[in-house]
């Protein structure tokens, strides 16, 4: 099944809504953002998250030692690097946080600009996440990107791919059909306003993903007959 991350979690209420709806992971923005949470808030929210649901801290160009200290305090199961972190940075994190999942964000504009060059081939995260972003925001813009244009480059990646950027219940199946990613990440597409999740939107989003999964599984089984 497709891995589903609800990002920009800011309260126990929103965490509970996402967990009850069937999310696989919650994202916590630990850098400047309308959805930013403090270390203590992330820790507190994390205490209500059951085993089996991942907690991912999102950081931008933070010092590796500082990031590791925060991740340990908050008991994150993974970290998402949303800045210009390089392969040396990833190696440093692996030494500081053995066993923790490392997700590296790709900017869609960079992927689309590299029609023939490999994308970030020297980096070896556990997962890639492609997001739209813009000149002032790295994510959470509510804008999609050219999925078909990015697909040739993304399929060359060695690690699992997570797709973000303007996803919602209405368009997530189309993104899944084109990119066939390992997971999806949603933030603004399931909010009432920045930092406040909408229960109905989360339920509809997760239901749309699971409907796609079920249909894909059925097609796979039919091909075996």
CSV table of C-alpha atoms in Angstrom, one decimal:
chain,number,residue,atom,x,y,z
A,1,UNK,CA,0.0,0.0,0.0
A,2,UNK,CA,1.0,3.6,-0.6
A,3,UNK,CA,2.7,5.2,2.4
A,4,UNK,CA,0.8,8.3,3.5
A,5,UNK,CA,2.4,11.2,5.4
A,6,UNK,CA,0.3,14.0,6.8
A,7,UNK,CA,2.7,16.9,7.2
A,8,UNK,CA,2.5,20.1,9.2
A,9,UNK,CA,1.1,18.5,12.3
A,10,UNK,CA,0.7,21.2,15.0
A,11,UNK,CA,-1.5,19.7,17.7
A,12,UNK,CA,-2.6,16.5,19.4
A,13,UNK,CA,-6.0,17.1,17.8
A,14,UNK,CA,-4.6,17.0,14.3
A,15,UNK,CA,-2.4,14.1,15.1
A,16,UNK,CA,-5.4,12.1,16.4
A,17,UNK,CA,-7.4,12.9,13.3
A,18,UNK,CA,-4.7,11.8,11.0
A,19,UNK,CA,-4.0,8.6,12.9
A,20,UNK,CA,-7.7,7.6,13.1
A,21,UNK,CA,-8.0,8.2,9.4
A,22,UNK,CA,-5.2,5.8,8.7
A,23,UNK,CA,-2.1,7.9,8.1
A,24,UNK,CA,1.3,6.1,8.2
A,25,UNK,CA,3.3,9.0,9.3
A,26,UNK,CA,3.0,12.5,10.7
A,27,UNK,CA,5.3,15.4,9.8
A,28,UNK,CA,6.5,18.1,12.2
A,29,UNK,CA,7.9,21.4,10.8
A,30,UNK,CA,10.9,22.3,12.9
A,31,UNK,CA,11.9,25.4,10.9
A,32,UNK,CA,10.3,28.8,10.2
A,33,UNK,CA,6.8,28.2,8.8
A,34,UNK,CA,3.2,29.0,9.7
A,35,UNK,CA,3.1,25.3,10.7
A,36,UNK,CA,6.3,25.4,12.8
A,37,UNK,CA,6.2,23.6,16.2
A,38,UNK,CA,8.7,23.8,19.1
A,39,UNK,CA,10.7,20.9,20.3
A,40,UNK,CA,8.5,20.6,23.4
A,41,UNK,CA,5.3,20.7,21.3
A,42,UNK,CA,6.6,18.0,18.9
A,43,UNK,CA,7.6,15.8,21.9
A,44,UNK,CA,4.2,16.3,23.6
A,45,UNK,CA,2.3,15.5,20.4
A,46,UNK,CA,4.5,12.5,19.8
A,47,UNK,CA,3.5,10.9,23.1
A,48,UNK,CA,0.0,10.3,21.7
A,49,UNK,CA,1.3,8.7,18.5
A,50,UNK,CA,1.1,4.8,18.6
A,51,UNK,CA,3.8,2.5,17.6
A,52,UNK,CA,3.6,1.8,13.9
A,53,UNK,CA,2.9,5.5,13.0
A,54,UNK,CA,6.1,7.3,12.0
A,55,UNK,CA,7.0,10.8,13.2
A,56,UNK,CA,9.2,12.8,10.8
A,57,UNK,CA,10.9,16.0,11.7
A,58,UNK,CA,11.3,18.5,8.8
A,59,UNK,CA,14.5,20.6,8.9
A,60,UNK,CA,16.2,23.1,6.7
A,61,UNK,CA,20.0,23.5,6.6
A,62,UNK,CA,20.2,22.8,10.4
A,63,UNK,CA,23.6,22.0,11.9
A,64,UNK,CA,23.8,18.2,12.0
A,65,UNK,CA,24.6,18.1,15.8
A,66,UNK,CA,21.6,20.4,16.5
A,67,UNK,CA,19.3,18.4,14.3
A,68,UNK,CA,20.4,15.2,16.0
A,69,UNK,CA,19.8,16.6,19.4
A,70,UNK,CA,16.3,17.7,18.5
A,71,UNK,CA,15.4,14.4,16.8
A,72,UNK,CA,16.5,12.5,19.9
A,73,UNK,CA,14.5,14.7,22.2
A,74,UNK,CA,11.4,14.6,20.1
A,75,UNK,CA,11.9,10.8,19.5
A,76,UNK,CA,11.4,11.2,15.8
A,77,UNK,CA,11.6,8.0,13.7
A,78,UNK,CA,12.8,9.9,10.7
A,79,UNK,CA,14.1,13.3,9.6
A,80,UNK,CA,13.3,15.2,6.3
A,81,UNK,CA,16.0,17.4,4.9
A,82,UNK,CA,14.3,20.3,3.0
A,83,UNK,CA,17.3,22.5,2.3
A,84,UNK,CA,20.6,22.3,0.4
A,85,UNK,CA,22.1,19.4,2.5
A,86,UNK,CA,24.7,17.4,0.6
A,87,UNK,CA,26.1,13.9,0.8
A,88,UNK,CA,28.6,14.8,3.5
A,89,UNK,CA,25.7,16.1,5.6
A,90,UNK,CA,23.7,12.9,5.1
A,91,UNK,CA,26.8,10.9,6.1
A,92,UNK,CA,27.2,13.0,9.3
A,93,UNK,CA,23.5,12.4,10.2
A,94,UNK,CA,23.9,8.6,9.7
A,95,UNK,CA,26.7,8.6,12.2
A,96,UNK,CA,24.8,10.8,14.7
A,97,UNK,CA,21.4,9.1,14.3
A,98,UNK,CA,22.1,5.4,13.5
A,99,UNK,CA,18.9,3.6,12.4
A,100,UNK,CA,16.8,6.7,11.8
A,101,UNK,CA,15.1,7.2,8.4
A,102,UNK,CA,16.6,10.0,6.3
A,103,UNK,CA,14.4,11.7,3.7
A,104,UNK,CA,15.9,14.2,1.3
A,105,UNK,CA,13.7,16.7,-0.6
A,106,UNK,CA,14.1,17.4,-4.3
A,107,UNK,CA,12.8,20.6,-5.8
A,108,UNK,CA,10.6,19.9,-8.8
A,109,UNK,CA,12.1,22.9,-10.6
A,110,UNK,CA,15.5,21.3,-10.4
A,111,UNK,CA,14.3,17.9,-11.5
A,112,UNK,CA,12.4,19.4,-14.5
A,113,UNK,CA,15.6,21.4,-15.5
A,114,UNK,CA,17.7,18.3,-15.6
A,115,UNK,CA,16.4,16.6,-18.7
A,116,UNK,CA,19.5,14.4,-19.2
A,117,UNK,CA,21.7,14.8,-16.1
A,118,UNK,CA,21.1,12.4,-13.1
A,119,UNK,CA,19.4,13.9,-10.1
A,120,UNK,CA,21.5,14.2,-7.0
A,121,UNK,CA,23.3,10.9,-7.8
A,122,UNK,CA,25.9,11.3,-5.0
A,123,UNK,CA,23.2,11.5,-2.3
A,124,UNK,CA,22.1,8.3,-0.6
A,125,UNK,CA,19.1,9.0,1.6
A,126,UNK,CA,16.6,6.3,2.6
A,127,UNK,CA,13.9,8.0,0.6
A,128,UNK,CA,13.4,11.0,-1.8
A,129,UNK,CA,10.6,13.4,-1.6
A,130,UNK,CA,9.8,15.7,-4.5
A,131,UNK,CA,8.0,19.0,-3.7
A,132,UNK,CA,6.9,22.0,-5.7
A,133,UNK,CA,7.9,25.0,-3.6
A,134,UNK,CA,8.5,28.4,-5.0
A,135,UNK,CA,10.9,31.3,-4.6
A,136,UNK,CA,9.8,32.1,-1.0
A,137,UNK,CA,8.4,28.8,0.2
A,138,UNK,CA,10.1,25.4,0.2
A,139,UNK,CA,6.8,23.5,0.5
A,140,UNK,CA,3.2,23.8,1.6
A,141,UNK,CA,2.4,26.1,-1.3
A,142,UNK,CA,-0.7,24.1,-2.5
A,143,UNK,CA,0.8,24.1,-6.0
A,144,UNK,CA,1.4,21.0,-8.1
A,145,UNK,CA,4.2,20.5,-10.6
A,146,UNK,CA,4.5,18.9,-14.0
A,147,UNK,CA,4.3,15.2,-13.0
A,148,UNK,CA,4.8,13.9,-16.6
A,149,UNK,CA,7.7,16.2,-17.2
A,150,UNK,CA,9.4,15.0,-14.0
A,151,UNK,CA,8.7,11.3,-14.4
A,152,UNK,CA,11.6,10.4,-16.7
A,153,UNK,CA,14.1,11.7,-14.2
A,154,UNK,CA,12.4,10.4,-11.1
A,155,UNK,CA,12.2,6.8,-12.3
A,156,UNK,CA,16.0,6.8,-12.3
A,157,UNK,CA,16.2,7.3,-8.6
A,158,UNK,CA,17.6,4.3,-6.6
A,159,UNK,CA,15.6,4.9,-3.4
A,160,UNK,CA,11.8,5.0,-2.8
A,161,UNK,CA,10.1,8.2,-3.9
A,162,UNK,CA,7.5,10.2,-2.0
A,163,UNK,CA,5.5,12.8,-3.9
A,164,UNK,CA,4.3,16.1,-2.4
A,165,UNK,CA,3.2,19.5,-3.8
A,166,UNK,CA,-0.4,20.6,-4.0
A,167,UNK,CA,-1.9,17.1,-3.5
A,168,UNK,CA,-5.5,16.8,-2.4
A,169,UNK,CA,-8.3,14.2,-2.6
A,170,UNK,CA,-9.2,15.4,-6.1
A,171,UNK,CA,-5.8,15.0,-7.7
A,172,UNK,CA,-3.8,12.4,-5.7
A,173,UNK,CA,-5.0,9.5,-7.9
A,174,UNK,CA,-3.7,11.2,-11.0
A,175,UNK,CA,-0.3,11.8,-9.4
A,176,UNK,CA,-0.2,8.1,-8.3
A,177,UNK,CA,-1.1,7.0,-11.8
A,178,UNK,CA,1.7,9.1,-13.5
A,179,UNK,CA,4.5,8.7,-11.0
A,180,UNK,CA,3.8,5.4,-9.2
A,181,UNK,CA,5.6,6.6,-6.1
A,182,UNK,CA,6.2,4.6,-2.9
A,183,UNK,CA,4.4,7.3,-0.9
A,184,UNK,CA,2.6,10.6,-0.9
A,185,UNK,CA,2.9,13.6,1.4
A,186,UNK,CA,0.1,16.1,2.0
A,187,UNK,CA,-0.1,19.3,4.0
A,188,UNK,CA,-2.1,22.3,2.7
A,189,UNK,CA,-4.5,20.0,0.8
A,190,UNK,CA,-6.0,18.7,4.0
A,191,UNK,CA,-6.1,22.0,6.0
A,192,UNK,CA,-8.8,24.4,7.0
A,193,UNK,CA,-6.0,27.0,7.2
A,194,UNK,CA,-2.3,26.8,7.7
A,195,UNK,CA,-1.6,24.8,10.8
A,196,UNK,CA,-5.2,23.5,11.3
A,197,UNK,CA,-6.1,20.2,9.7
A,198,UNK,CA,-9.6,19.5,8.3
A,199,UNK,CA,-11.0,16.1,9.4
A,200,UNK,CA,-13.1,15.6,6.3
A,201,UNK,CA,-10.3,16.5,3.9
A,202,UNK,CA,-7.9,14.1,5.6
A,203,UNK,CA,-10.4,11.3,5.5
A,204,UNK,CA,-11.2,11.9,1.8
A,205,UNK,CA,-7.5,12.1,0.9
A,206,UNK,CA,-6.6,8.8,2.5
A,207,UNK,CA,-9.7,7.2,1.1
A,208,UNK,CA,-8.7,8.3,-2.4
A,209,UNK,CA,-5.2,6.8,-2.0
A,210,UNK,CA,-6.6,3.5,-0.7
A,211,UNK,CA,-9.1,3.3,-3.5
A,212,UNK,CA,-6.2,3.7,-6.0
A,213,UNK,CA,-4.3,1.0,-4.1
A,214,UNK,CA,-7.2,-1.4,-4.2
A,215,UNK,CA,-7.8,-0.8,-7.9
A,216,UNK,CA,-4.1,-1.3,-8.6
A,217,UNK,CA,-4.0,-4.5,-6.6
A,218,UNK,CA,-7.1,-5.8,-8.5
A,219,UNK,CA,-5.4,-5.1,-11.9
A,220,UNK,CA,-2.3,-6.9,-10.7
A,221,UNK,CA,-4.2,-10.0,-9.7
A,222,UNK,CA,-6.2,-10.0,-13.0
A,223,UNK,CA,-2.9,-10.0,-15.0
A,224,UNK,CA,-1.8,-13.1,-13.1
A,225,UNK,CA,-4.9,-15.1,-14.3
